[in-house]
Amino acid sequence: MRLFIAVDLPEPWKDALDQAARRLAAGSRQGTFTRRENFHLTLAFLGELPGPEAAVRALEQVRVPGFSLTTAPPGRFPGGRGTLWWVGLEPAPGLLAAREALVRALDGQGLWMDPKPFLPHLTLGRQVRLREDFDAAAWEAALPRLTCRVDRLTLMRSQRIQGRLTYGPLYRRRLGKP
Ligand code: ATP
Ligand code: MG
């Protein structure tokens, strides 16, 4: 099964991200845009594993306080078939400490293989091609700055169910008091 560890986002974040993604879609001639219920922050992508057990053990070993999460300006990863658009997150010490603790715990279970630097982001759309008349400055100006507390990490399973990308929680780990 395809697994990753994520931060669930509160409903007001999903509303704001959904609006941003819809406005981006309206200004695009191509793209796959994140569905409202699928917004999340990936802390660690694990890929295909035979089961959730080792990932659950790793999460049980994560002992860090809860932390606050704040959005940062949007950005893009260009690609051959279009551009991935995202909203950034501030690389605040609490977030980075939680990610570090998680990577150490995953490594302890032999689950850590991703050498890429951590660029925390919330994906709005992939393979996006904008229309000529898209006003990126106005789009960016309308993005609200969001803040929330994070008090748990979630082991998620990623599946295509009848062609539809679906993420389902398998296990939740509560974080400590700050
Ligand atoms: P799809 O790949 O079907 O278009 P998706 O990328 O959202 O959709 P997954 O590939 O299962 O679904 O990824 C789950 C989460 O892990 C997403 O947040 C995705 O951005 C992230 N992710 C996927 N692959 C990697 C990778 N190689 N490195 C880092 N993060 C990844
Ligand atoms: Mg993917």
Coordinates of C-alpha atoms and ligand atoms in Angstrom, one line a residue:
M1 CA 0.0 0.0 0.0
R2 CA 1.1 3.5 -0.8
L3 CA 1.7 5.5 2.5
F4 CA 2.7 8.9 3.6
I5 CA 2.7 10.9 6.8
A6 CA 0.8 14.2 6.8
V7 CA -0.6 17.0 8.8
D8 CA -4.3 17.2 8.5
L9 CA -5.5 20.8 7.9
P10 CA -8.4 22.5 9.6
E11 CA -11.6 23.2 7.7
P12 CA -11.0 27.0 7.3
W13 CA -7.7 26.1 5.6
K14 CA -9.4 23.7 3.3
D15 CA -12.0 26.4 2.4
A16 CA -9.3 29.0 1.6
L17 CA -7.1 26.5 -0.3
D18 CA -10.1 25.3 -2.3
Q19 CA -11.0 28.9 -3.2
A20 CA -7.4 29.5 -4.3
A21 CA -7.3 26.3 -6.4
R22 CA -10.7 27.1 -8.0
R23 CA -9.5 30.6 -8.9
L24 CA -6.3 29.1 -10.4
A25 CA -8.4 26.6 -12.3
A26 CA -10.5 29.4 -13.7
G27 CA -7.4 31.0 -15.0
S28 CA -6.0 27.8 -16.5
R29 CA -6.5 26.0 -19.8
Q30 CA -5.2 22.7 -18.4
G31 CA -4.5 21.2 -14.9
T32 CA -5.5 18.7 -12.2
F33 CA -6.6 20.6 -9.1
T34 CA -6.6 19.3 -5.6
R35 CA -10.0 18.3 -4.3
R36 CA -11.0 20.2 -1.1
E37 CA -11.0 17.1 1.1
N38 CA -7.5 16.1 -0.1
F39 CA -5.6 19.2 1.1
H40 CA -2.8 18.2 3.5
L41 CA 0.8 18.8 4.3
T42 CA 3.1 15.9 3.5
L43 CA 5.9 15.5 6.1
A44 CA 7.2 12.2 4.7
F45 CA 6.4 10.2 1.6
L46 CA 7.0 6.5 2.3
G47 CA 5.8 4.9 -1.0
E48 CA 4.7 1.3 -1.4
L49 CA 5.0 -0.8 1.8
P50 CA 3.5 -4.2 2.6
G51 CA 1.6 -2.8 5.5
P52 CA 1.3 0.1 8.0
E53 CA 3.0 -1.6 11.0
A54 CA 6.5 -0.2 10.7
A55 CA 5.2 3.3 10.0
V56 CA 2.9 3.1 13.1
R57 CA 5.9 2.0 15.2
A58 CA 7.9 4.9 13.9
L59 CA 5.1 7.4 14.7
E60 CA 4.8 5.9 18.2
Q61 CA 8.4 6.9 18.8
V62 CA 7.9 10.5 17.7
R63 CA 8.1 12.6 20.9
V64 CA 7.8 16.3 20.0
P65 CA 5.5 19.1 21.1
G66 CA 2.7 20.4 19.0
F67 CA 3.6 23.3 16.8
S68 CA 2.1 26.2 14.9
L69 CA 1.8 26.2 11.1
T70 CA 1.6 29.4 9.0
T71 CA 1.3 29.8 5.3
A72 CA 3.9 31.5 3.2
P73 CA 3.7 32.9 -0.3
P74 CA 2.8 30.5 -3.2
G75 CA 5.3 29.0 -5.6
R76 CA 5.7 26.7 -8.6
F77 CA 7.6 23.6 -9.6
P78 CA 7.9 23.7 -13.4
G79 CA 7.6 20.4 -15.3
G80 CA 7.5 19.2 -18.8
R81 CA 3.7 18.5 -18.8
G82 CA 2.8 21.7 -17.0
T83 CA 3.5 23.4 -13.6
L84 CA 2.8 22.3 -10.1
W85 CA 1.4 25.2 -8.1
W86 CA 1.5 25.3 -4.4
V87 CA 1.1 27.5 -1.3
G88 CA 4.2 27.5 0.9
L89 CA 4.5 27.1 4.7
E90 CA 6.9 29.0 6.9
P91 CA 9.8 26.8 7.9
A92 CA 9.2 27.5 11.6
P93 CA 11.4 25.8 14.2
G94 CA 8.5 23.7 15.6
L95 CA 7.6 22.3 12.1
L96 CA 11.2 21.6 11.3
A97 CA 11.8 19.9 14.7
A98 CA 8.7 17.6 14.2
R99 CA 9.9 16.7 10.7
E100 CA 13.4 15.9 12.0
A101 CA 12.0 13.7 14.8
L102 CA 9.8 11.9 12.3
V103 CA 12.7 11.3 9.8
R104 CA 14.8 9.9 12.7
A105 CA 12.0 7.6 13.8
L106 CA 11.3 6.4 10.2
D107 CA 15.1 5.8 9.7
G108 CA 15.0 3.7 12.9
Q109 CA 12.4 1.5 11.3
G110 CA 14.3 1.3 8.0
L111 CA 11.7 3.4 6.2
W112 CA 13.5 6.5 5.2
M113 CA 14.8 6.7 1.7
D114 CA 14.0 10.2 0.4
P115 CA 17.1 12.3 0.3
K116 CA 15.4 15.4 -1.1
P117 CA 15.4 18.6 1.0
F118 CA 12.2 19.4 2.8
L119 CA 10.2 22.1 1.0
P120 CA 6.9 22.3 3.0
H121 CA 4.1 23.1 0.6
L122 CA 0.4 22.6 -0.1
T123 CA -0.3 21.5 -3.6
L124 CA -3.1 23.4 -5.4
G125 CA -2.8 21.9 -8.9
R126 CA -0.6 19.9 -11.1
Q127 CA 0.2 20.0 -14.8
V128 CA -1.2 23.5 -14.9
R129 CA -1.0 25.6 -18.0
L130 CA -2.3 29.1 -17.5
R131 CA -4.3 31.1 -19.8
E132 CA -2.6 34.2 -21.3
D133 CA -4.8 36.5 -19.4
F134 CA -4.3 35.0 -15.9
D135 CA -3.5 37.8 -13.4
A136 CA -1.0 36.1 -11.1
A137 CA -0.5 39.2 -9.0
A138 CA -4.2 39.6 -8.2
W139 CA -4.5 35.9 -7.6
E140 CA -1.6 36.0 -5.1
A141 CA -2.9 39.1 -3.4
A142 CA -6.2 37.4 -2.6
L143 CA -4.5 34.5 -0.8
P144 CA -5.1 34.8 3.0
R145 CA -2.3 34.2 5.5
L146 CA -3.4 31.2 7.5
T147 CA -2.3 30.0 11.0
C148 CA -3.2 27.0 13.0
R149 CA -1.9 24.6 15.8
V150 CA -0.9 21.1 14.9
D151 CA -1.4 18.5 17.6
R152 CA -1.2 15.3 15.7
L153 CA 0.5 13.6 12.8
T154 CA -1.5 11.2 10.5
L155 CA -0.4 8.1 8.7
M156 CA -2.3 8.2 5.4
R157 CA -2.9 5.7 2.6
S158 CA -3.1 7.0 -0.9
Q159 CA -5.4 5.1 -3.3
R160 CA -7.2 5.4 -6.6
I161 CA -10.7 4.4 -5.9
Q162 CA -12.7 4.2 -9.2
G163 CA -10.1 6.5 -10.7
R164 CA -10.4 9.0 -8.0
L165 CA -7.3 9.9 -5.9
T166 CA -8.3 9.2 -2.3
Y167 CA -6.4 9.7 1.0
G168 CA -7.5 7.8 4.1
P169 CA -6.2 8.1 7.6
L170 CA -4.8 4.8 9.1
Y171 CA -3.3 6.0 12.4
R172 CA -3.0 9.2 14.3
R173 CA -0.2 10.2 16.7
R174 CA -0.9 12.9 19.2
L175 CA 2.0 15.3 19.8
G176 CA 3.0 16.6 23.2
K177 CA 2.0 19.9 25.0
P178 CA 4.2 22.7 23.8
Ligands
ATP1 P1 -0.8 11.3 -7.9 O1 0.6 10.8 -7.8 O2 -1.8 10.1 -8.1 O3 -1.0 12.3 -9.0 P2 -0.5 12.5 -5.3 O4 0.9 12.8 -5.7 O5 -1.3 13.5 -4.6 O6 -1.3 12.0 -6.6 P3 0.7 10.3 -4.0 O7 1.7 10.2 -5.1 O8 0.2 9.0 -3.4 O9 -0.5 11.1 -4.5 O10 1.4 11.2 -2.9 C1 0.9 11.3 -1.6 C2 1.6 12.6 -1.0 O11 3.0 12.4 -1.0 C3 1.3 13.8 -1.8 O12 1.3 14.9 -0.9 C4 2.5 13.9 -2.7 O13 2.8 15.3 -3.0 C5 3.6 13.4 -1.8 N1 4.6 12.7 -2.6 C6 4.4 11.8 -3.6 N2 5.6 11.3 -4.1 C7 6.6 12.0 -3.4 C8 8.0 11.9 -3.5 N3 8.6 11.2 -4.3 N4 8.7 12.8 -2.7 C9 8.0 13.5 -1.8 N5 6.7 13.6 -1.7 C10 6.0 12.8 -2.5
MG2 MG 2.3 11.5 -6.7

